[in-house]
XYZ file of C-alpha atoms in Angstrom:
571
model
C -30.898 -28.480 123.122
C -32.539 -29.510 119.834
C -32.093 -33.052 118.548
C -28.805 -33.559 116.724
C -28.779 -34.121 112.974
C -26.318 -36.838 112.018
C -23.543 -36.658 109.444
C -24.664 -36.759 105.841
C -28.181 -35.738 106.768
C -30.619 -33.585 104.855
C -30.165 -29.950 105.986
C -26.886 -29.178 104.173
C -28.233 -30.659 100.936
C -31.549 -28.844 101.257
C -29.539 -25.649 101.706
C -27.453 -26.428 98.611
C -30.596 -27.053 96.536
C -32.078 -23.746 97.734
C -28.755 -22.028 97.033
C -29.049 -23.080 93.377
C -32.176 -20.942 93.006
C -30.621 -18.046 94.864
C -27.520 -18.201 92.667
C -29.608 -18.168 89.498
C -31.444 -15.111 90.826
C -28.090 -13.549 91.739
C -27.041 -13.603 88.078
C -29.154 -10.530 87.352
C -26.013 -8.559 86.487
C -25.595 -10.796 83.421
C -28.856 -9.450 81.999
C -27.260 -6.072 81.248
C -26.674 -6.913 77.552
C -30.384 -7.793 77.238
C -31.631 -4.331 78.154
C -28.573 -2.150 77.445
C -29.788 -1.398 73.912
C -32.958 0.099 75.411
C -30.885 2.360 77.624
C -29.132 3.515 74.469
C -32.197 3.942 72.257
C -34.826 5.145 74.739
C -32.559 7.398 76.779
C -30.205 8.397 73.948
C -26.908 7.383 75.558
C -23.695 6.967 73.557
C -21.361 3.971 73.851
C -19.138 5.575 76.457
C -22.126 6.352 78.689
C -23.316 2.798 78.152
C -19.959 1.386 79.194
C -20.023 3.599 82.298
C -23.351 1.969 83.149
C -21.591 -1.334 82.523
C -19.049 -0.296 85.148
C -21.925 0.428 87.561
C -23.304 -3.015 86.732
C -19.997 -4.707 87.581
C -19.217 -2.491 90.563
C -22.550 -3.248 92.197
C -22.292 -6.962 91.459
C -18.854 -7.299 93.001
C -18.823 -4.797 95.852
C -19.361 -7.349 98.589
C -17.208 -6.034 101.437
C -20.272 -5.090 103.484
C -22.034 -8.442 102.826
C -18.751 -10.151 103.734
C -18.773 -8.515 107.172
C -22.521 -8.912 107.708
C -22.519 -12.648 106.931
C -20.166 -13.239 109.887
C -22.414 -11.365 112.311
C -25.970 -12.111 111.198
C -27.885 -15.164 109.916
C -28.063 -15.915 106.177
C -31.787 -15.116 105.935
C -31.060 -11.471 106.762
C -28.308 -11.322 104.129
C -30.745 -12.663 101.519
C -33.466 -10.281 102.649
C -31.179 -7.275 102.162
C -30.230 -8.585 98.720
C -33.881 -8.864 97.722
C -34.533 -5.296 98.900
C -31.593 -3.989 96.823
C -32.976 -5.688 93.735
C -36.472 -4.287 94.283
C -35.203 -0.730 94.748
C -32.522 -0.662 92.023
C -34.295 -2.483 89.203
C -37.485 -0.656 90.127
C -35.850 2.704 89.352
C -34.422 1.345 86.082
C -37.886 0.112 85.094
C -39.345 3.547 85.826
C -36.749 5.116 83.519
C -36.861 2.667 80.596
C -40.675 2.405 80.629
C -40.849 6.225 80.663
C -43.161 5.987 83.691
C -40.886 8.671 85.126
C -39.227 10.685 82.366
C -36.083 12.758 82.532
C -34.223 10.746 85.165
C -30.606 12.019 85.314
C -27.772 9.742 84.237
C -26.291 9.675 87.752
C -29.590 8.458 89.232
C -29.668 5.498 86.849
C -25.973 4.828 87.527
C -26.589 4.609 91.279
C -29.780 2.594 90.753
C -27.878 0.058 88.649
C -25.196 -0.202 91.358
C -27.857 -0.909 93.977
C -29.718 -3.344 91.739
C -26.709 -5.497 90.924
C -25.347 -5.216 94.459
C -28.129 -7.665 95.280
C -25.918 -10.241 93.532
C -23.164 -9.627 96.091
C -25.563 -10.096 99.005
C -27.183 -13.223 97.587
C -23.939 -14.787 96.361
C -22.079 -14.132 99.609
C -24.907 -15.480 101.749
C -25.200 -18.822 99.982
C -21.548 -19.351 99.031
C -20.091 -18.692 102.485
C -22.791 -20.792 104.160
C -22.324 -23.767 101.829
C -18.524 -23.598 101.821
C -18.692 -23.921 105.604
C -21.326 -26.654 105.437
C -19.099 -28.709 103.085
C -15.516 -27.767 104.128
C -13.985 -30.976 102.722
C -15.472 -30.419 99.248
C -14.665 -26.791 98.549
C -13.843 -27.258 94.869
C -17.115 -29.002 93.906
C -19.230 -26.612 96.008
C -17.545 -23.543 94.494
C -17.828 -25.011 90.990
C -21.520 -25.887 91.346
C -22.634 -22.597 92.894
C -20.461 -20.448 90.636
C -21.604 -22.582 87.709
C -25.266 -21.909 88.345
C -24.706 -18.171 88.620
C -22.853 -18.369 85.306
C -25.767 -20.297 83.823
C -28.203 -17.669 85.067
C -27.598 -15.524 81.971
C -29.031 -18.320 79.826
C -31.958 -18.718 82.240
C -32.744 -15.011 81.993
C -32.263 -15.096 78.220
C -34.796 -17.935 77.942
C -37.264 -15.954 80.052
C -36.543 -12.787 78.050
C -37.069 -14.425 74.639
C -39.641 -17.093 75.423
C -41.917 -15.479 78.014
C -41.291 -11.747 77.792
C -40.967 -11.615 73.986
C -37.795 -9.494 73.864
C -39.256 -6.733 76.033
C -36.631 -4.888 78.094
C -39.352 -3.165 80.090
C -40.969 -6.456 81.087
C -37.551 -7.913 81.932
C -36.747 -5.057 84.337
C -40.168 -5.449 85.971
C -39.563 -9.201 86.260
C -36.221 -8.548 87.995
C -37.847 -5.975 90.278
C -40.445 -8.434 91.571
C -39.018 -11.892 90.861
C -35.693 -11.730 92.700
C -37.207 -10.560 96.024
C -39.811 -13.316 95.652
C -37.122 -15.999 95.311
C -35.246 -14.585 98.312
C -38.361 -14.717 100.487
C -39.097 -18.285 99.369
C -35.568 -19.661 99.889
C -34.111 -17.774 102.842
C -35.508 -20.244 105.405
C -33.694 -23.186 103.785
C -30.212 -21.622 103.442
C -28.981 -22.303 106.965
C -25.558 -22.903 108.533
C -24.909 -26.457 109.721
C -22.034 -27.937 111.682
C -20.101 -29.792 108.981
C -19.098 -33.408 108.933
C -15.325 -33.729 109.315
C -15.181 -37.248 107.897
C -15.059 -38.328 104.268
C -18.485 -39.574 103.120
C -18.498 -42.071 100.256
C -21.993 -41.004 99.157
C -21.065 -37.315 98.985
C -19.114 -37.719 95.746
C -22.143 -39.309 94.083
C -24.397 -36.507 95.277
C -22.093 -33.834 93.900
C -21.796 -35.753 90.628
C -25.600 -35.894 90.328
C -25.849 -32.137 90.914
C -23.147 -31.458 88.332
C -24.810 -33.689 85.732
C -28.210 -32.068 86.321
C -26.659 -28.631 85.871
C -25.029 -29.729 82.601
C -28.376 -31.031 81.340
C -29.945 -27.707 82.281
C -27.248 -25.832 80.381
C -27.677 -27.942 77.251
C -31.442 -27.576 77.473
C -31.197 -23.801 77.766
C -28.924 -23.583 74.732
C -31.344 -25.703 72.694
C -34.417 -23.729 73.743
C -32.716 -20.376 73.126
C -31.872 -21.421 69.572
C -35.422 -22.766 69.129
C -36.939 -19.500 70.362
C -34.719 -17.535 68.007
C -35.331 -19.686 64.938
C -38.924 -20.917 65.253
C -40.686 -18.332 67.455
C -42.868 -20.918 69.283
C -46.386 -20.152 70.451
C -47.168 -19.039 73.986
C -48.273 -22.546 74.983
C -44.987 -24.054 73.788
C -42.975 -21.254 75.443
C -44.670 -21.883 78.791
C -44.088 -25.616 78.443
C -40.375 -25.036 77.793
C -40.259 -22.772 80.828
C -41.904 -25.469 82.984
C -39.249 -28.021 81.958
C -36.534 -25.505 82.878
C -38.074 -25.109 86.335
C -38.094 -28.886 86.816
C -34.388 -29.076 85.925
C -33.678 -26.304 88.424
C -35.463 -28.408 91.052
C -33.280 -31.465 90.319
C -30.848 -30.927 93.262
C -33.810 -31.424 95.628
C -33.750 -35.096 94.603
C -30.792 -35.638 96.944
C -32.513 -34.694 100.227
C -35.691 -36.366 98.951
C -33.768 -39.607 98.423
C -32.242 -39.279 101.898
C -35.728 -38.897 103.338
C -37.196 -41.907 101.549
C -34.120 -44.107 101.926
C -32.321 -43.025 105.113
C -28.780 -44.244 105.582
C -28.344 -46.604 108.499
C -25.945 -45.139 111.037
C -23.081 -47.223 112.328
C -22.591 -47.393 116.089
C -18.877 -47.392 116.772
C -18.297 -46.646 120.399
C -19.084 -43.097 121.365
C -19.019 -40.710 118.475
C -19.027 -37.050 119.336
C -20.692 -34.333 117.329
C -17.560 -33.706 115.319
C -19.046 -35.974 112.689
C -22.425 -34.354 112.770
C -24.235 -31.908 110.566
C -26.242 -30.068 113.190
C -27.975 -26.979 111.915
C -27.192 -23.960 114.035
C -30.372 -22.978 115.816
C -31.781 -19.488 115.572
C -32.358 -19.400 119.321
C -28.643 -19.627 119.916
C -27.687 -16.783 117.594
C -27.046 -14.512 120.547
C -24.466 -16.964 121.836
C -22.542 -17.660 118.660
C -21.992 -16.332 115.191
C -24.708 -17.604 112.851
C -22.425 -18.840 110.079
C -19.598 -19.879 112.328
C -19.521 -21.140 115.870
C -17.259 -19.595 118.473
C -13.526 -19.900 118.133
C -12.316 -23.371 118.970
C -9.277 -22.015 120.747
C -11.487 -21.252 123.746
C -12.842 -24.788 123.979
C -10.100 -27.225 122.974
C -6.837 -26.273 124.629
C -5.963 -29.733 125.830
C -6.106 -32.839 123.708
C -7.513 -34.314 120.510
C -10.270 -35.987 122.561
C -11.378 -32.560 123.738
C -11.207 -31.268 120.163
C -13.588 -34.054 119.130
C -16.192 -32.562 121.472
C -16.175 -29.238 119.669
C -18.826 -28.978 116.963
C -17.837 -25.958 114.924
C -16.135 -25.385 111.650
C -12.985 -23.993 113.301
C -12.044 -27.528 114.295
C -10.592 -27.774 110.795
C -7.965 -25.294 111.848
C -7.554 -26.307 115.481
C -6.382 -29.877 115.985
C -4.454 -28.861 119.071
C -1.610 -30.940 120.397
C -1.075 -28.985 123.581
C -1.766 -25.796 125.435
C -1.279 -22.523 123.605
C 1.712 -20.737 125.033
C 1.572 -17.536 123.032
C -0.155 -15.978 120.089
C 1.510 -16.273 116.737
C 0.734 -15.239 113.205
C -1.183 -17.814 111.161
C 0.496 -19.828 108.453
C -0.977 -20.374 105.010
C -3.840 -22.829 105.391
C -4.935 -21.536 108.786
C -7.580 -18.956 109.630
C -6.465 -15.412 108.811
C -7.977 -12.166 109.957
C -8.536 -9.867 106.971
C -5.808 -7.496 108.160
C -3.402 -10.436 108.422
C -4.232 -11.670 104.915
C -3.715 -8.338 103.142
C -0.049 -8.138 104.165
C 0.725 -11.452 102.459
C 2.299 -11.517 99.001
C 0.147 -14.509 97.995
C -3.007 -12.488 98.717
C -2.028 -9.759 96.261
C -0.695 -12.197 93.677
C -4.034 -14.034 93.709
C -5.902 -10.736 93.502
C -3.845 -9.477 90.554
C -4.121 -12.749 88.619
C -7.877 -12.766 89.150
C -8.187 -9.058 88.311
C -6.305 -9.402 85.025
C -8.244 -12.527 83.996
C -11.814 -11.507 84.838
C -11.207 -7.800 84.187
C -10.348 -8.512 80.587
C -13.157 -11.059 80.240
C -15.840 -8.769 81.649
C -14.801 -6.125 79.093
C -15.877 -8.468 76.323
C -19.042 -9.481 78.190
C -20.138 -5.863 78.727
C -19.594 -5.063 75.052
C -20.724 -8.405 73.635
C -23.805 -6.987 71.920
C -21.760 -4.245 70.230
C -19.018 -6.737 69.308
C -21.620 -8.931 67.611
C -23.202 -5.993 65.764
C -19.771 -4.780 64.630
C -19.099 -8.276 63.255
C -22.409 -8.273 61.359
C -24.449 -10.483 63.709
C -28.144 -9.597 63.570
C -29.283 -11.291 66.815
C -26.720 -11.064 69.608
C -28.816 -13.044 72.126
C -27.311 -16.252 70.724
C -23.851 -14.881 71.481
C -24.915 -14.114 75.048
C -26.392 -17.594 75.475
C -23.215 -19.193 74.109
C -21.022 -17.135 76.433
C -23.301 -17.960 79.357
C -23.230 -21.727 78.781
C -19.468 -21.792 78.286
C -18.989 -19.566 81.332
C -21.058 -22.085 83.305
C -19.067 -25.021 81.874
C -15.805 -23.299 82.818
C -16.965 -22.685 86.375
C -18.213 -26.230 86.831
C -15.149 -27.812 85.223
C -12.760 -25.473 87.050
C -14.054 -26.634 90.421
C -14.203 -30.336 89.539
C -10.931 -30.595 87.587
C -8.904 -28.573 90.093
C -10.347 -30.704 92.912
C -9.352 -33.932 91.146
C -5.785 -32.858 90.444
C -5.239 -31.235 93.819
C -6.238 -34.496 95.525
C -4.472 -36.912 93.161
C -1.398 -34.926 92.089
C -1.337 -32.061 94.646
C -1.314 -29.545 91.772
C -1.830 -25.998 93.099
C -5.205 -24.725 91.921
C -3.811 -21.491 90.352
C -2.110 -23.597 87.665
C -5.524 -23.702 85.959
C -5.691 -19.921 85.982
C -2.340 -19.975 84.179
C -3.545 -22.406 81.516
C -6.792 -20.558 80.841
C -5.142 -17.153 80.624
C -2.806 -18.515 77.948
C -5.905 -19.599 76.012
C -7.447 -16.152 76.598
C -4.423 -14.546 74.910
C -5.051 -16.665 71.818
C -8.772 -15.875 71.975
C -8.225 -12.109 72.059
C -5.906 -12.364 69.072
C -8.651 -14.267 67.213
C -11.137 -11.512 68.074
C -8.678 -8.861 66.879
C -8.063 -10.666 63.582
C -11.735 -10.381 62.588
C -11.474 -13.643 60.615
C -14.749 -14.971 59.280
C -16.186 -17.844 61.302
C -14.116 -17.207 64.440
C -16.574 -15.060 66.414
C -18.606 -17.889 67.929
C -15.565 -20.090 68.617
C -13.745 -17.177 70.259
C -16.787 -16.340 72.385
C -17.093 -19.967 73.531
C -13.410 -20.250 74.443
C -13.465 -16.972 76.308
C -16.582 -18.006 78.236
C -14.913 -21.216 79.439
C -11.695 -19.473 80.487
C -13.594 -16.639 82.146
C -15.585 -19.140 84.209
C -12.501 -21.038 85.373
C -11.082 -17.862 86.952
C -14.044 -17.698 89.356
C -14.256 -21.334 90.416
C -10.496 -21.601 91.010
C -10.138 -18.332 92.926
C -12.862 -19.233 95.456
C -11.398 -22.478 96.910
C -7.850 -21.127 96.589
C -8.684 -18.155 98.815
C -10.396 -20.415 101.370
C -7.496 -22.893 101.436
C -4.832 -20.217 101.867
C -6.604 -17.971 104.365
C -9.238 -20.177 106.013
C -13.016 -20.086 106.291
C -13.466 -17.929 109.389
C -13.242 -14.614 107.507
C -13.713 -16.089 104.063
C -16.711 -13.876 103.245
C -14.703 -10.675 103.549
C -11.570 -12.019 101.834
C -13.582 -13.515 98.969
C -15.502 -10.302 98.367
C -12.313 -8.259 98.338
C -11.033 -10.543 95.585
C -14.235 -9.913 93.638
C -13.378 -6.210 93.425
C -11.036 -7.199 90.592
C -14.096 -7.517 88.364
C -15.434 -3.930 88.559
C -11.908 -2.530 88.653
C -11.189 -4.332 85.382
C -14.474 -3.079 83.931
C -13.593 0.497 84.870
C -10.097 0.391 83.393
C -10.545 -1.876 80.381
C -14.229 -1.508 79.453
C -15.095 2.126 80.189
C -11.595 3.573 80.002
C -10.380 1.667 76.954
C -13.065 -0.187 74.970
C -15.770 2.480 75.226
C -13.427 5.314 74.298
C -11.893 3.513 71.300
C -15.327 2.390 70.082
C -16.687 5.954 70.131
C -13.592 7.272 68.326
C -14.005 4.712 65.547
C -17.775 5.313 65.394
C -17.135 9.050 65.016
C -14.774 8.355 62.098
C -17.302 6.134 60.360
C -20.289 8.425 60.907
C -18.788 11.872 60.468
C -21.436 14.096 58.941
C -24.341 11.948 60.156
C -26.504 12.957 63.114
C -29.204 10.300 63.212
C -29.772 7.493 65.728
C -27.264 5.249 63.971
C -24.407 7.735 64.273
C -23.308 6.154 67.560
C -22.904 2.712 65.972
C -19.680 1.216 64.662
C -19.231 -1.605 62.162
C -16.220 -3.729 61.262
C -13.221 -5.266 63.071
C -11.570 -1.898 63.713
C -14.198 -1.055 66.360
C -12.524 -3.293 68.978
C -9.221 -4.383 67.376
C -6.913 -2.231 69.538
C -8.941 -3.177 72.615
C -8.462 -6.889 71.960
C -4.721 -6.478 71.403
C -4.468 -4.599 74.708
C -6.440 -7.343 76.475
C -4.039 -9.952 75.080
C -1.206 -7.992 76.681
C -3.122 -7.845 79.978
C -3.518 -11.628 80.038
C 0.162 -12.067 79.206
C 0.982 -10.251 82.442
C -1.644 -12.332 84.253
C -0.038 -15.517 82.955
C 3.375 -14.483 84.283
C 1.996 -13.613 87.731
C -0.018 -16.833 87.941
C 3.114 -18.866 87.206
C 4.865 -17.120 90.104
C 1.874 -17.785 92.383
C 1.726 -21.450 91.386
C 5.398 -21.982 92.180
C 5.021 -20.249 95.548
C 1.998 -22.352 96.519
C 3.335 -25.760 95.491
C 4.696 -26.647 98.978
C 1.489 -25.371 100.605
C -0.689 -27.727 98.566
C 1.712 -30.597 99.150
C 1.154 -30.061 102.851
C -2.633 -29.554 102.680
C -3.325 -32.566 100.437
C -0.510 -34.932 101.408
C -2.998 -37.659 102.356
C -5.120 -37.400 99.215
C -7.779 -35.262 100.908
C -7.934 -31.851 102.531
C -5.926 -31.707 105.760
C -5.418 -28.588 107.817
C -2.135 -27.813 109.590
C -2.040 -28.956 113.197
C -2.147 -25.606 114.873
C -4.558 -23.711 117.020
C -6.573 -20.732 115.995
C -5.879 -17.516 117.647
């Protein structure tokens, strides 16, 4: 047996710091607006074809059912390796097409290539999120907020690279994605490892999460400032590389936590005989044939007697298996316990959460996919500022959604979905502002939408884990994510793209030049925005129903002011 690693020790925090880089790399799907104009101009696609590629972008990013299954059976490094390979293959084909290295590639080839390319996001995101949620099971809100926040911030990171280093070159950006993402995966996959979590509250953990959140906020503000600087001043290459170096240092900030633990180790307290239930042992690769890499064997086979026996079990299932006696018969799990996927999908709360998430992010991703065209229609010359603004606010929403929901669920036992309700109400107002076309409202509407869009992600993640457990969280979480591409298919390609092309045809009847596919003015997306306001109205109603249904569940889970699982055995 390898030496045990005590509670609060370095490995989980090293893994979280590495996960930050992986999550930033996993945001490659957010770069679609940066190179979509090249797909339109170089390959001659119309807006509807472009929105169909946007659907491929979202479908690939969110189709994580296979990664969800794989992460329960294989170690995280393999999940990251597959994600890097998808990025290399998919973005490589897109680069060949846009650079005209290979001419005449059919539309369906590029559609499939884009699916594969952005599917790397599903592999990378699932690998690091599932691993870290299990490594920090008592801090699910902050972990979800931080990791989802960094992937939201990735659009600004890529925008800074695109403007500052690559000088607005779509071809160079696609080549960077082809080679850079696999490189990050190879560099980080050793550090993202599953560890047996500590089951005791750690006073220093809150400070560590707060430091990570503050460093991410500083990074976001820095990226906004540098993006504006790049757009306004066009700095020299030396200045651009210096700005990039500072960004890298800010991305390295979470490593300060394990570094501090190394230089100033915490003195352990000897209180009798403490079992490994309070440890943070990393699961060892040599034992992978004996247990699942991200989750140790079911605790029901090892703790069917007493709480003392349960204390000797060092796996994450102990959260759901504080047994009080022998198991007499199998029974269906209750909300808060570990669900099999097939058990979760027959629950009304599962589908209510899915629908609320689908309506919220499905409408938001419609705006994101068409953000460049929305800006052009409103008379904005450079839409990269809009993308940066949406990215930062998306990040802020994800970070705040995790932190705020965690605070209120612990202090007031508020069900997390109440924040999905509040933000969808704001989204209704935002879509009406977009539809009005009032001068001066574009940037404010984009910022509000980015915040609300981000909250949907960081609230859905811990809610799903709290209702249906962590054992099959990867699969359940990735099924929820299907709401994103489904919304893109229905609302972006089926609605926004069609209405845009109809209006463009009206405005450009009789013209047959390259500009004949463009549309200007508020009428280009007005009906789309009104429809999206109606979609979020339905989402608000369903989220209210879900919140009311879950109120007693959260009162049970957080009755003591911190996360507490029901006293029942796994099955």
